[in-house]
Amino acid sequence: MTTKVFGEPVRRREDARLITGKGRYLDDIGSTATLAAAFVRSPHAHARILDIDVTGALDVEGLVAIYTYEDLTGPLAEPLPVLIPHPQLTAPRTGFPLANGEVNHVGEPVVMVVATDRYLAEDAAERILVTYEELPPVVGVDAAREARHAVHAEIPDNVAARHHQETGDVEPALAAAKNTLSFTQYIERSACMPMEGKGVHARWDAADSSLRVYTSTQASTSVRAAIAAKLELSLDKVEVIAPDVGGGFGVKIVHPWPEELLVPMAAIALQAEVKWAEDRREHFVSSAHERQQRQEITVGYDDEGRITALDVHIWHDNGAYTPYGIIVPIVTATQLVGPYVIPVYRVIVESVFTNTVIVTPYRGAGRPQGCFAMERTMDRIADALGLDRAVVRERNLIQPDQFPYDHHLTFQDGRPVIYDSGDYPGLMAKLKKLVGWEEAEQLRADAGARGRMLGVGMALYVEGTGPGPYEGGHVQVLGSGKVLVSTGLTSQGQGHETAFAQIVATELGVPIEDIEVTTGDTRRFGYAVGTFASRAAVMSGNAIALAARGVRAKALRIAADVLEVDPGDLEIDEGVVQVKGTPGASIPLRTVAVLSNPLRYAFDEAARQATQFAGPADDTRPPVAEGDAPGLEHVDYYSPVRSTFASGAHAAIVEIDPATWEIDVVKYAVVHDCGNIVNPMIVEGQVQGGVAQGVGGALYERMAYDSAGQLQNASFMDFLMPYSSEIPDVVIDHQETPSPLNPLGLKGAGEAGVIPGTAAIASAIEDAVGRRITAMPISPTQLYDLMRDQDTERTAAAARRAGTGAMA
Amino acid sequence: MKPSAFRYADPRSLEEALEVLSAEGEGAKVLAGGQSLLPLLSMRLAAPATLVDINRVPGLDAVETGEGGVRVGALVRHARLLEDAAAARVQPLLARATANVAHPAIRNRGTTVGSIAHADPSGEMTSVLALTGGSVTVATPAGVETVGWQDLFVGPLETSVHGPAVVTSAFFPALPARSGTAFAEIARRKGDYAVCGAGVVVTLDEDRRVSAARAAYISVGLVPEVHDLTEAVAGQPVDTADWAGAGALARTLVDPDADIHASADYRRLLVGVLTERTLIEAAAEAAGRTAA
């Protein structure tokens, strides 16, 4: 059986292509005649542009064109769009495709050079002299908050948005709480860092007045609309294709990037193919980062550790501009509450400007920060009360009989945060078993005997996945028996071809080998939103399932006609429609496809069967029935009422060398619930990759900006993305709580793995060393400083363990 | 990240290489494994007018091991040296340090001599050359000369070799009798440049007492230095010597810098820890090579 493959660990059909060098990435597109673009980017974090002198570049052989802001016309000369407006985003700012008089971060594009190849384009770019008047830079969330200087002169407090939600009156609730505690903590910047940077290739067909753009994007349909709007082209004259994309992780959902407009602009102006492939240094300073926040938390709780009120004030560094609105702040604010009952909750997120690279969603998209806030609060309560950290969490969990559970918050899709389903005590029970939570003290003693400090930590999360507004799917059976499937959302290596094929094979009853899947190509499917927020399987998966069901219904109807039976007596298996229980009474699906399209011309043998003299016909009916359409195909859409909420629990065991303060994650356990699973192998891969980014964010990666706003580690030599040698083996257990919101019962799985890493590892390190960890990521040199600083707070647990504390 | 234009020469003999270097002047740069040079070119941190690729020059690819030491030719890749059992017997530090050089892909292309000529204080082999008291052979149009390690390293990424010259080999003297070595690094990620590394040599006298203990460090200081730690352990029996004291002494001798990966204090801490750990290992080896 190769048709009932939903839920099976089918091997990824795209991998053979991708891992043998047969992928077609952005930089594989084009020929030696393709012109190359390169950019002069700001070397200053904050400056006024006084002069741009291009004369030195003019005699560079191979130079084709130089563009500055002065060359932009019409909508292109306006600021880039605020892609996701929000009423609380009261002071949005976006840059221009090329800087218009002022630069607000190192790396902001100032001049575009087009030459016959990238080498020469860089030669010319190097010879362009830009004179700047430096302005005081604002670097880091605290500097933005203090507002001694302004990023944008007309926004003196640097506040772009003040996002505020509350579920009750928090101050009296805190005043009435039996216990309260307050603390401040920080989380640093990291970034998506896909192996393939951004890139754009544009080709203008002058005779046809049409534009084809390839871009390494997560949202080709919207890039298409943006290009049409900004270049004032008719939508039907623009096609945008996401080719194989070497990773996205969020950064490629932002659009239009300046280059996505400028490269097509140049292609039209120069009547030539033009390409820009971002290099790694450009990616560091001119794409997007995420994660930096300052979090001030006050919690009220009873003597059993049950939270009665939670008040959170966050300052979120949004970088120089806000093209993606306040999605990340909203996600932090609303996902912070996790799997817990929080009777009264108030959150304020002040999104502040800094003279650094823009902040837009990076896998997790604000959730790792929210999880860090909530889970470290749980750790603090446990420490203060002398309770097991797992017990405090268990006492606060939403119980299985409380679903749907309404948090009375508004999510990033504008819809209520209502958890559709889940079993959080079930996650916790599995996690404790998987990681060996009850054996922690024995492990600690064993490690101590080896001269190592051991600690365990855990963190739970709930993740809103699969937000709308919609995705669509198209399924078509050809006369050859081949089944074409397309959806507009894009792929960046997640395994969509495989997962979507599994869904169609199962729904339609055809061999998976006969299915071809296309994603992210506006020529094939024009309506789509994009790949983000763990939504591909939920959104396109369900849309494609509905489309396949439509094809199935039509196939049964046509076959029933031919076989002179009731459609209800038919089934489809292995690509054959047959009468249930009557062997031989069957018709291949490919023949049904042929019959579905009445023909006049017999261009091939299959077509002959559908021509007008091929068989008996009912002369009283038109060849295509009223309300019907030719072809065995169907388009359908899935639009959810609101997001579906996946969940999970992670635990880490760390060992620390007290001589060198090196930190090893020796065990990492994950229990994961994404509802029904299409392909467990793909889900486990997503979890593994997410955990790798979680460990990276906890122990290795940070954006090392100096006080002048220069990024000091803009290369893979100094930005410490972990290698496989730094990533622990991950043990995974699944729990499947189907979503009641969609036909397939799916929840998203793409981002989950990264969310709790920072919280769980911080907790484990704190447990190991007995000192309060208030900032992440943490490196050995920072841990050394923390341990020898007499002012570092000791945990109550450490004091109790040493027999010197009597708090509990 | 594309290099600016450069001329390229691939001479077929050392004489031809020197001729090209002489003709091209200061703008010429020798290319061997390219593992440091090419990234510098791509990032436009260096823009030599001419690259003189010596990969087709015959006679530079040998590892010659004799009683007195190991001579490593300019085209010997790290991976080749790492696998050379004879060299490892005569001077065990070579393989021990080379195992810490980057990743296999880089070791397959990068050369030991190129890494020394590049004079990066984060490189392993510069410190090994220093610790073993080694030298390099430099060919110039005027002839061949030997430059001892003390005269070679001038500053970070800077040697005393100037003008038309090719460093044709490096010589690492053999490990002395009754001696042992060890090498260890701490890097943020496996294969990265070390946050701190240490190589040590311990020599015993015939009574298995410590007669010498010397160390050289990676990513500590601007140029390789050899620190004599003997005073902390001199004359002490190998099994009970105060290696922790030697580590403490080392901490007072070094003057590390801070960078984004480590504070100076943290590097100093690691100097102490790695010194003690490597000395213990080296002492055990020395003891094994010293008749009881």
Short mmCIF file of C-alpha atoms in Angstrom, two decimals, chain B residues 105-258:
data_model
loop_
_atom_site.label_atom_id
_atom_site.label_comp_id
_atom_site.label_asym_id
_atom_site.label_seq_id
_atom_site.Cartn_x
_atom_site.Cartn_y
_atom_site.Cartn_z
CA ALA B 105 38.14 20.24 5.29
CA ILE B 106 40.50 23.03 6.31
CA ARG B 107 43.22 20.58 7.38
CA ASN B 108 43.00 18.94 3.95
CA ARG B 109 43.91 22.19 2.19
CA GLY B 110 45.70 24.35 4.72
CA THR B 111 49.46 24.01 5.15
CA THR B 112 51.46 23.92 8.34
CA VAL B 113 54.10 26.25 6.99
CA GLY B 114 51.49 28.63 5.58
CA SER B 115 49.89 28.82 8.98
CA ILE B 116 53.26 29.74 10.50
CA ALA B 117 54.02 32.31 7.79
CA HIS B 118 50.57 33.81 8.40
CA ALA B 119 51.65 34.39 12.03
CA ASP B 120 48.17 34.42 13.53
CA PRO B 121 48.51 34.33 17.33
CA SER B 122 45.40 32.13 17.32
CA GLY B 123 47.13 29.56 15.14
CA GLU B 124 48.44 26.41 16.77
CA MET B 125 51.59 25.84 14.77
CA THR B 126 53.23 29.19 15.49
CA SER B 127 53.28 28.33 19.18
CA VAL B 128 54.46 24.79 18.49
CA LEU B 129 57.35 26.21 16.46
CA ALA B 130 58.21 28.42 19.40
CA LEU B 131 57.84 25.77 22.07
CA THR B 132 60.03 23.30 20.22
CA GLY B 133 62.62 25.97 19.49
CA GLY B 134 62.09 25.61 15.77
CA SER B 135 62.98 27.66 12.75
CA VAL B 136 61.93 28.23 9.17
CA THR B 137 63.90 28.14 5.98
CA VAL B 138 63.40 31.12 3.73
CA ALA B 139 64.38 31.20 0.08
CA THR B 140 65.16 34.60 -1.41
CA PRO B 141 66.87 35.63 -4.63
CA ALA B 142 70.01 36.10 -2.52
CA GLY B 143 69.93 32.52 -1.28
CA VAL B 144 68.51 30.38 1.48
CA GLU B 145 68.53 31.41 5.10
CA THR B 146 67.31 29.95 8.34
CA VAL B 147 65.25 32.13 10.66
CA GLY B 148 64.77 31.06 14.25
CA TRP B 149 61.32 31.43 15.74
CA GLN B 150 62.44 34.26 18.05
CA ASP B 151 63.38 36.33 15.01
CA LEU B 152 60.43 35.31 12.91
CA PHE B 153 57.35 36.60 14.72
CA VAL B 154 57.12 40.38 14.78
CA GLY B 155 53.45 40.97 15.54
CA PRO B 156 49.99 39.63 14.86
CA LEU B 157 49.90 38.51 11.20
CA GLU B 158 53.40 39.91 10.78
CA THR B 159 56.75 38.16 10.36
CA SER B 160 60.24 39.36 9.67
CA VAL B 161 60.10 37.80 6.19
CA HIS B 162 59.88 40.63 3.70
CA GLY B 163 60.48 41.24 0.05
CA PRO B 164 60.66 38.46 -2.51
CA ALA B 165 60.79 35.36 -0.33
CA VAL B 166 59.21 31.94 0.03
CA VAL B 167 59.16 30.13 3.35
CA THR B 168 60.08 26.70 2.04
CA SER B 169 59.97 24.66 5.22
CA ALA B 170 59.69 24.67 8.96
CA PHE B 171 61.92 22.66 11.22
CA PHE B 172 60.71 21.32 14.55
CA PRO B 173 63.52 19.92 16.73
CA ALA B 174 62.97 16.51 18.24
CA LEU B 175 61.55 16.09 21.70
CA PRO B 176 64.53 15.86 24.08
CA ALA B 177 65.21 12.73 26.08
CA ARG B 178 63.22 12.11 29.29
CA SER B 179 60.63 14.56 28.07
CA GLY B 180 56.91 14.53 27.47
CA THR B 181 54.48 16.89 25.80
CA ALA B 182 50.82 17.69 25.84
CA PHE B 183 48.55 20.08 24.01
CA ALA B 184 45.05 21.20 24.86
CA GLU B 185 42.62 23.86 23.72
CA ILE B 186 39.36 25.32 24.80
CA ALA B 187 37.26 26.63 21.94
CA ARG B 188 33.67 27.82 21.97
CA ARG B 189 32.85 25.39 19.17
CA LYS B 190 34.80 22.32 18.19
CA GLY B 191 37.38 23.33 15.58
CA ASP B 192 37.12 27.06 16.17
CA TYR B 193 40.11 29.21 16.90
CA ALA B 194 40.87 28.52 20.54
CA VAL B 195 39.73 30.89 23.25
CA CYS B 196 42.89 29.62 24.87
CA GLY B 197 45.27 26.78 24.09
CA ALA B 198 48.39 25.47 25.74
CA GLY B 199 51.27 23.31 24.63
CA VAL B 200 53.83 22.14 27.18
CA VAL B 201 57.07 20.24 27.36
CA VAL B 202 58.22 18.64 30.61
CA THR B 203 61.74 17.27 30.96
CA LEU B 204 62.93 15.11 33.85
CA ASP B 205 66.36 14.35 35.15
CA GLU B 206 67.65 10.85 35.58
CA ASP B 207 66.09 10.72 39.08
CA ARG B 208 62.66 11.45 37.61
CA ARG B 209 62.69 14.90 39.07
CA VAL B 210 61.50 17.82 37.03
CA SER B 211 64.34 19.61 35.34
CA ALA B 212 62.34 21.79 32.95
CA ALA B 213 58.76 22.77 32.28
CA ARG B 214 57.95 25.12 29.45
CA ALA B 215 54.69 26.26 27.92
CA ALA B 216 53.43 28.22 24.95
CA TYR B 217 49.88 29.45 24.53
CA ILE B 218 47.38 29.94 21.74
CA SER B 219 45.29 33.14 21.49
CA VAL B 220 47.27 34.67 24.35
CA GLY B 221 49.52 37.56 23.50
CA LEU B 222 50.36 39.13 20.18
CA VAL B 223 53.16 36.76 19.19
CA PRO B 224 54.11 33.27 20.32
CA GLU B 225 56.02 33.24 23.56
CA VAL B 226 57.59 30.42 25.51
CA HIS B 227 57.14 30.66 29.25
CA ASP B 228 59.55 28.86 31.53
CA LEU B 229 57.60 27.40 34.43
CA THR B 230 60.47 25.37 35.80
CA GLU B 231 60.89 27.39 38.99
CA ALA B 232 57.51 26.18 40.28
CA VAL B 233 58.43 22.53 39.95
CA ALA B 234 62.22 22.35 39.64
CA GLY B 235 63.73 19.33 41.31
CA GLN B 236 60.37 17.99 42.44
CA PRO B 237 59.64 14.31 41.95
CA VAL B 238 57.47 13.87 38.86
CA ASP B 239 54.68 12.12 40.73
CA THR B 240 54.23 14.81 43.36
CA ALA B 241 55.32 17.97 41.56
CA ASP B 242 53.28 21.10 42.19
CA TRP B 243 51.64 21.36 38.79
CA ALA B 244 48.96 23.61 40.23
CA GLY B 245 51.76 25.93 41.31
CA ALA B 246 53.09 25.92 37.78
CA GLY B 247 49.63 26.80 36.54
CA ALA B 248 49.45 29.64 39.03
CA LEU B 249 52.86 30.85 37.90
CA ALA B 250 51.75 30.77 34.28
CA ARG B 251 48.83 33.00 35.10
CA THR B 252 51.21 35.67 36.35
CA LEU B 253 53.39 35.48 33.25
CA VAL B 254 50.80 35.95 30.53
CA ASP B 255 49.15 39.13 29.38
CA PRO B 256 46.09 38.08 27.41
CA ASP B 257 43.71 40.40 25.59
CA ALA B 258 39.93 40.49 25.75
#
